[in-house]
Amino acid sequence: MEKKKLNHLAIILDGNGRWAQARNLPRFKGHYEGGKRVKEIAIAASLKGIKRMSVYAFSTENWKRPTSEIDYIFKLPRLFLDMYLSDLMKYQIKIECIGDISQVSSNAKKAINDCIEKTKNNTGMVLCFALNYGSYQEIINATRNIASLVKEDKLNIEDITKETFEEYLMDSTPVDLLIRTSGEQRISNFLLWQIAYSEIYFTNVMWPDFNEEELDKAIANYYQRDRRFGGIKNEK
Ligand code: IPE
Ligand code: IPE
Ligand code: MG
């Protein structure tokens, strides 16, 4: 059977807090360790020819957490940049971001924008961080933008198609494989539109324990799936 290309890998990196708590460590240690895994898995994924890797780093619902945890999470972009810029350049990884970063601290915002700016000419895999991202918000914003165009007579209602709608999403690349770590089997408001036909892989491994071997297992599992997209079995 012809191999289905794995273009876009999306990861709901979950279990940082439980990983730390199981070791009697403060939750932030799990986030620190999880940041390292993002870099390692991004390099591994890029070497496997994956074109885009989206990671859910902070959801629009994560503001419900204690301020001390939120503050630590938003220190990570600077740390990530300082520790890993040379690797990002070496492997030509380009950083992008989806989500509303206008609400995050100015230090975090600067680090995120620096990361995007410094890697913008890299030609390899795109590593897209979903930061203060939520699909409800993304879809509502797209709908508002489209509704304004209709109201201003710049768009006909019958011209609102899947393609037009996707122009207003923060990123419309369809997800081929979605991985969620830590044993939770839910989507938690991540890329709802983009995962319409993605293959989903759940693992009990906590994100800080996720390594290249686990990535290989998920990818091998992906290649065994029969993606039909509503059609019938592909015999090719
Ligand atoms: C995922 O790990 C990272 C973020 C949501 C920021 P969690 O912090 O959700 O870890 P658990 O689920 O509490 O173990
Ligand atoms: C989803 O994880 C968000 C991120 C990984 C950033 P959560 O840990 O916030 O999700 P729930 O609350 O368990 O659904
Ligand atoms: Mg969690």
Tab-separated table of C-alpha atoms and ligand atoms in Angstrom:
chain	number	residue	atom	x	y	z
A	1	MET	CA	0.000	0.000	0.000
A	2	GLU	CA	1.256	3.468	-0.837
A	3	LYS	CA	2.392	5.348	2.216
A	4	LYS	CA	0.146	8.217	3.206
A	5	LYS	CA	2.272	11.269	3.603
A	6	LEU	CA	2.492	12.647	7.114
A	7	ASN	CA	2.605	16.363	6.456
A	8	HIS	CA	1.085	17.896	9.584
A	9	LEU	CA	1.613	16.411	13.033
A	10	ALA	CA	-0.263	18.014	15.926
A	11	ILE	CA	0.413	17.225	19.567
A	12	ILE	CA	-1.647	17.894	22.676
A	13	LEU	CA	1.246	17.721	25.101
A	14	ASP	CA	-0.360	16.730	28.342
A	15	GLY	CA	0.737	15.338	31.681
A	16	ASN	CA	3.500	17.763	32.656
A	17	GLY	CA	1.930	18.459	36.046
A	18	ARG	CA	1.209	14.811	36.879
A	19	TRP	CA	4.716	13.809	35.780
A	20	ALA	CA	6.173	16.303	38.281
A	21	GLN	CA	3.732	15.463	41.081
A	22	ALA	CA	4.535	11.748	40.759
A	23	ARG	CA	8.160	12.676	41.506
A	24	ASN	CA	7.317	15.022	44.376
A	25	LEU	CA	8.432	17.942	42.262
A	26	PRO	CA	6.584	21.236	41.791
A	27	ARG	CA	4.399	21.297	38.667
A	28	PHE	CA	6.610	23.863	36.954
A	29	LYS	CA	9.426	21.293	36.731
A	30	GLY	CA	7.145	19.261	34.518
A	31	HIS	CA	6.650	22.252	32.231
A	32	TYR	CA	10.405	22.847	32.088
A	33	GLU	CA	11.045	19.208	31.198
A	34	GLY	CA	8.171	19.307	28.717
A	35	GLY	CA	9.805	22.244	26.943
A	36	LYS	CA	12.926	20.163	26.366
A	37	ARG	CA	10.816	17.396	24.839
A	38	VAL	CA	9.241	19.874	22.421
A	39	LYS	CA	12.692	20.731	21.073
A	40	GLU	CA	13.804	17.086	20.852
A	41	ILE	CA	10.602	15.840	19.231
A	42	ALA	CA	10.624	18.769	16.794
A	43	ILE	CA	14.130	17.861	15.629
A	44	ALA	CA	13.194	14.179	15.332
A	45	ALA	CA	10.005	15.033	13.418
A	46	SER	CA	11.841	17.371	11.057
A	47	LEU	CA	14.410	14.654	10.289
A	48	LYS	CA	11.528	12.304	9.433
A	49	GLY	CA	10.339	14.735	6.782
A	50	ILE	CA	7.311	16.094	8.631
A	51	LYS	CA	6.544	19.573	7.291
A	52	ARG	CA	4.573	21.075	10.128
A	53	MET	CA	4.310	20.251	13.813
A	54	SER	CA	1.747	22.095	15.934
A	55	VAL	CA	1.967	21.861	19.697
A	56	TYR	CA	-0.701	22.905	22.164
A	57	ALA	CA	1.236	24.843	24.750
A	58	PHE	CA	-1.460	26.974	26.433
A	59	SER	CA	-5.197	26.935	25.877
A	60	THR	CA	-7.714	29.764	26.251
A	61	GLU	CA	-9.036	27.730	29.203
A	62	ASN	CA	-5.638	27.433	30.938
A	63	TRP	CA	-6.098	30.930	32.445
A	64	LYS	CA	-8.127	29.100	35.113
A	65	ARG	CA	-4.836	27.841	36.600
A	66	PRO	CA	-3.012	29.469	39.529
A	67	THR	CA	-1.186	32.673	38.543
A	68	SER	CA	2.149	31.254	39.691
A	69	GLU	CA	1.845	28.363	37.205
A	70	ILE	CA	0.733	30.655	34.379
A	71	ASP	CA	3.628	33.025	35.084
A	72	TYR	CA	6.086	30.150	34.870
A	73	ILE	CA	4.633	28.818	31.625
A	74	PHE	CA	5.071	32.233	30.024
A	75	LYS	CA	8.710	32.354	31.097
A	76	LEU	CA	9.321	29.341	28.886
A	77	PRO	CA	9.330	31.132	25.499
A	78	ARG	CA	12.422	33.157	26.545
A	79	LEU	CA	14.110	30.067	27.975
A	80	PHE	CA	13.262	28.117	24.832
A	81	LEU	CA	14.745	30.817	22.629
A	82	ASP	CA	17.942	31.182	24.677
A	83	MET	CA	18.534	27.453	25.001
A	84	TYR	CA	17.488	26.237	21.589
A	85	LEU	CA	17.979	28.952	18.971
A	86	SER	CA	21.222	27.363	17.748
A	87	ASP	CA	19.447	24.002	17.294
A	88	LEU	CA	16.515	25.685	15.538
A	89	MET	CA	18.973	27.281	13.103
A	90	LYS	CA	20.990	24.076	12.649
A	91	TYR	CA	17.883	22.071	11.761
A	92	GLN	CA	16.308	25.006	9.897
A	93	ILE	CA	13.155	24.887	12.028
A	94	LYS	CA	10.853	27.850	11.575
A	95	ILE	CA	8.769	28.992	14.557
A	96	GLU	CA	5.180	30.135	14.109
A	97	CYS	CA	2.439	30.832	16.596
A	98	ILE	CA	-1.357	30.574	16.651
A	99	GLY	CA	-3.540	32.039	19.381
A	100	ASP	CA	-3.966	35.501	20.828
A	101	ILE	CA	-0.629	36.558	22.272
A	102	SER	CA	-1.803	40.138	22.806
A	103	GLN	CA	-2.926	39.067	26.292
A	104	VAL	CA	0.389	37.601	27.444
A	105	SER	CA	3.107	39.446	29.373
A	106	SER	CA	5.292	41.805	27.352
A	107	ASN	CA	8.401	39.706	28.115
A	108	ALA	CA	6.784	36.559	26.765
A	109	LYS	CA	5.436	38.421	23.758
A	110	LYS	CA	8.883	39.773	22.960
A	111	ALA	CA	10.471	36.318	23.259
A	112	ILE	CA	7.791	34.792	21.000
A	113	ASN	CA	8.196	37.525	18.389
A	114	ASP	CA	12.018	37.252	18.561
A	115	CYS	CA	11.745	33.510	18.003
A	116	ILE	CA	9.481	34.026	14.987
A	117	GLU	CA	11.686	36.805	13.575
A	118	LYS	CA	15.011	35.002	14.025
A	119	THR	CA	13.783	31.794	12.392
A	120	LYS	CA	11.596	33.333	9.675
A	121	ASN	CA	13.970	32.480	6.798
A	122	ASN	CA	14.519	28.876	7.900
A	123	THR	CA	13.494	26.455	5.205
A	124	GLY	CA	12.767	23.277	7.195
A	125	MET	CA	9.841	22.160	9.312
A	126	VAL	CA	7.483	24.710	10.828
A	127	LEU	CA	7.090	24.338	14.584
A	128	CYS	CA	3.853	26.106	15.442
A	129	PHE	CA	3.084	26.887	19.082
A	130	ALA	CA	-0.576	27.225	20.024
A	131	LEU	CA	-0.421	29.811	22.774
A	132	ASN	CA	-3.572	31.203	24.308
A	133	TYR	CA	-5.250	29.245	21.523
A	134	GLY	CA	-8.756	27.827	21.464
A	135	SER	CA	-10.797	26.611	18.509
A	136	TYR	CA	-14.041	28.213	19.684
A	137	GLN	CA	-12.298	31.584	19.577
A	138	GLU	CA	-10.668	30.862	16.221
A	139	ILE	CA	-13.970	29.873	14.610
A	140	ILE	CA	-15.868	32.777	16.181
A	141	ASN	CA	-13.242	35.249	14.904
A	142	ALA	CA	-13.394	33.779	11.402
A	143	THR	CA	-17.191	34.014	11.458
A	144	ARG	CA	-17.093	37.640	12.615
A	145	ASN	CA	-14.645	38.594	9.840
A	146	ILE	CA	-16.745	36.866	7.202
A	147	ALA	CA	-19.969	38.404	8.547
A	148	SER	CA	-18.447	41.912	8.313
A	149	LEU	CA	-17.522	41.329	4.680
A	150	VAL	CA	-21.070	40.229	3.930
A	151	LYS	CA	-22.480	43.240	5.785
A	152	GLU	CA	-20.223	45.573	3.779
A	153	ASP	CA	-21.345	43.874	0.537
A	154	LYS	CA	-17.806	42.629	-0.137
A	155	LEU	CA	-18.764	38.950	-0.077
A	156	ASN	CA	-21.862	37.058	-1.220
A	157	ILE	CA	-23.314	34.551	1.219
A	158	GLU	CA	-23.154	31.833	-1.444
A	159	ASP	CA	-19.397	32.450	-1.787
A	160	ILE	CA	-18.790	31.341	1.800
A	161	THR	CA	-17.186	27.979	1.120
A	162	LYS	CA	-14.823	25.724	3.038
A	163	GLU	CA	-11.957	27.457	1.235
A	164	THR	CA	-13.138	30.988	2.062
A	165	PHE	CA	-13.729	30.022	5.658
A	166	GLU	CA	-10.217	28.587	5.921
A	167	GLU	CA	-8.710	31.887	4.830
A	168	TYR	CA	-9.885	33.309	8.144
A	169	LEU	CA	-8.516	30.571	10.385
A	170	MET	CA	-5.154	31.143	12.049
A	171	ASP	CA	-3.805	28.076	10.254
A	172	SER	CA	-5.837	25.853	7.985
A	173	THR	CA	-3.362	23.039	7.256
A	174	PRO	CA	-5.275	19.778	7.774
A	175	VAL	CA	-3.813	17.665	10.571
A	176	ASP	CA	-2.756	14.185	9.431
A	177	LEU	CA	-1.884	12.771	12.836
A	178	LEU	CA	-2.974	14.099	16.225
A	179	ILE	CA	-1.200	12.741	19.298
A	180	ARG	CA	-2.381	13.273	22.879
A	181	THR	CA	-0.207	12.110	25.732
A	182	SER	CA	-1.070	11.345	29.394
A	183	GLY	CA	-4.019	8.994	28.851
A	184	GLU	CA	-6.690	11.664	28.433
A	185	GLN	CA	-8.880	10.929	25.426
A	186	ARG	CA	-10.265	14.318	24.515
A	187	ILE	CA	-9.473	17.246	22.253
A	188	SER	CA	-9.818	20.131	24.758
A	189	ASN	CA	-10.601	22.786	22.119
A	190	PHE	CA	-7.547	22.166	19.874
A	191	LEU	CA	-7.704	22.598	16.074
A	192	LEU	CA	-11.324	21.415	15.860
A	193	TRP	CA	-11.714	22.358	12.193
A	194	GLN	CA	-8.262	21.154	11.137
A	195	ILE	CA	-8.648	17.674	12.687
A	196	ALA	CA	-11.853	16.881	10.761
A	197	TYR	CA	-10.127	13.916	9.066
A	198	SER	CA	-7.007	13.427	11.153
A	199	GLU	CA	-5.956	10.103	12.581
A	200	ILE	CA	-5.918	10.269	16.370
A	201	TYR	CA	-3.388	8.527	18.602
A	202	PHE	CA	-3.700	8.433	22.378
A	203	THR	CA	-0.903	7.242	24.633
A	204	ASN	CA	-0.647	6.916	28.410
A	205	VAL	CA	2.906	8.266	28.356
A	206	MET	CA	3.223	11.641	30.134
A	207	TRP	CA	4.613	14.344	27.860
A	208	PRO	CA	7.951	14.694	29.754
A	209	ASP	CA	8.520	10.952	29.130
A	210	PHE	CA	7.648	11.125	25.426
A	211	ASN	CA	10.734	10.339	23.341
A	212	GLU	CA	11.669	9.477	19.776
A	213	GLU	CA	10.765	5.830	20.320
A	214	GLU	CA	7.233	6.885	21.327
A	215	LEU	CA	7.053	9.151	18.283
A	216	ASP	CA	8.095	6.244	16.055
A	217	LYS	CA	5.321	4.087	17.587
A	218	ALA	CA	2.727	6.756	16.848
A	219	ILE	CA	3.981	7.201	13.285
A	220	ALA	CA	4.085	3.445	12.650
A	221	ASN	CA	0.513	3.234	13.920
A	222	TYR	CA	-0.471	6.088	11.578
A	223	TYR	CA	0.905	4.267	8.556
A	224	GLN	CA	-1.233	1.227	9.393
A	225	ARG	CA	-4.438	3.246	9.237
A	226	ASP	CA	-6.623	3.246	6.177
A	227	ARG	CA	-7.570	6.860	5.542
A	228	ARG	CA	-10.713	6.787	3.485
A	229	PHE	CA	-11.947	10.396	3.694
A	230	GLY	CA	-15.475	9.146	3.195
A	231	GLY	CA	-14.534	6.964	0.234
A	232	ILE	CA	-13.909	3.245	0.188
A	233	LYS	CA	-10.809	1.220	0.980
A	234	ASN	CA	-7.750	2.409	-0.908
A	235	GLU	CA	-6.252	-0.704	-2.546
A	236	LYS	CA	-3.234	1.102	-3.993
B	1	IPE	C1	0.164	20.121	29.738
B	1	IPE	O1	0.393	19.565	30.987
B	1	IPE	C2	0.726	21.516	29.607
B	1	IPE	C3	-0.263	22.591	29.719
B	1	IPE	C4	-1.553	22.450	29.718
B	1	IPE	C5	0.264	23.921	29.845
B	1	IPE	P1	-0.585	19.799	32.205
B	1	IPE	O2	-0.091	20.973	32.996
B	1	IPE	O3	-1.983	19.892	31.756
B	1	IPE	O4	-0.338	18.488	33.045
B	1	IPE	P2	-1.440	17.689	33.865
B	1	IPE	O5	-2.531	17.343	32.907
B	1	IPE	O6	-1.902	18.588	34.949
B	1	IPE	O7	-0.700	16.491	34.364
B	2	IPE	C1	-4.967	20.871	27.019
B	2	IPE	O1	-4.552	20.311	28.210
B	2	IPE	C2	-4.253	22.152	26.798
B	2	IPE	C3	-2.821	22.027	26.538
B	2	IPE	C4	-2.152	20.927	26.398
B	2	IPE	C5	-2.132	23.294	26.409
B	2	IPE	P1	-5.365	20.527	29.571
B	2	IPE	O2	-4.618	19.775	30.594
B	2	IPE	O3	-5.560	21.970	29.811
B	2	IPE	O4	-6.760	19.877	29.211
B	2	IPE	P2	-7.934	19.336	30.122
B	2	IPE	O5	-8.298	20.435	31.074
B	2	IPE	O6	-7.399	18.143	30.847
B	2	IPE	O7	-9.020	18.970	29.166
B	3	MG	MG	-3.439	18.509	31.516
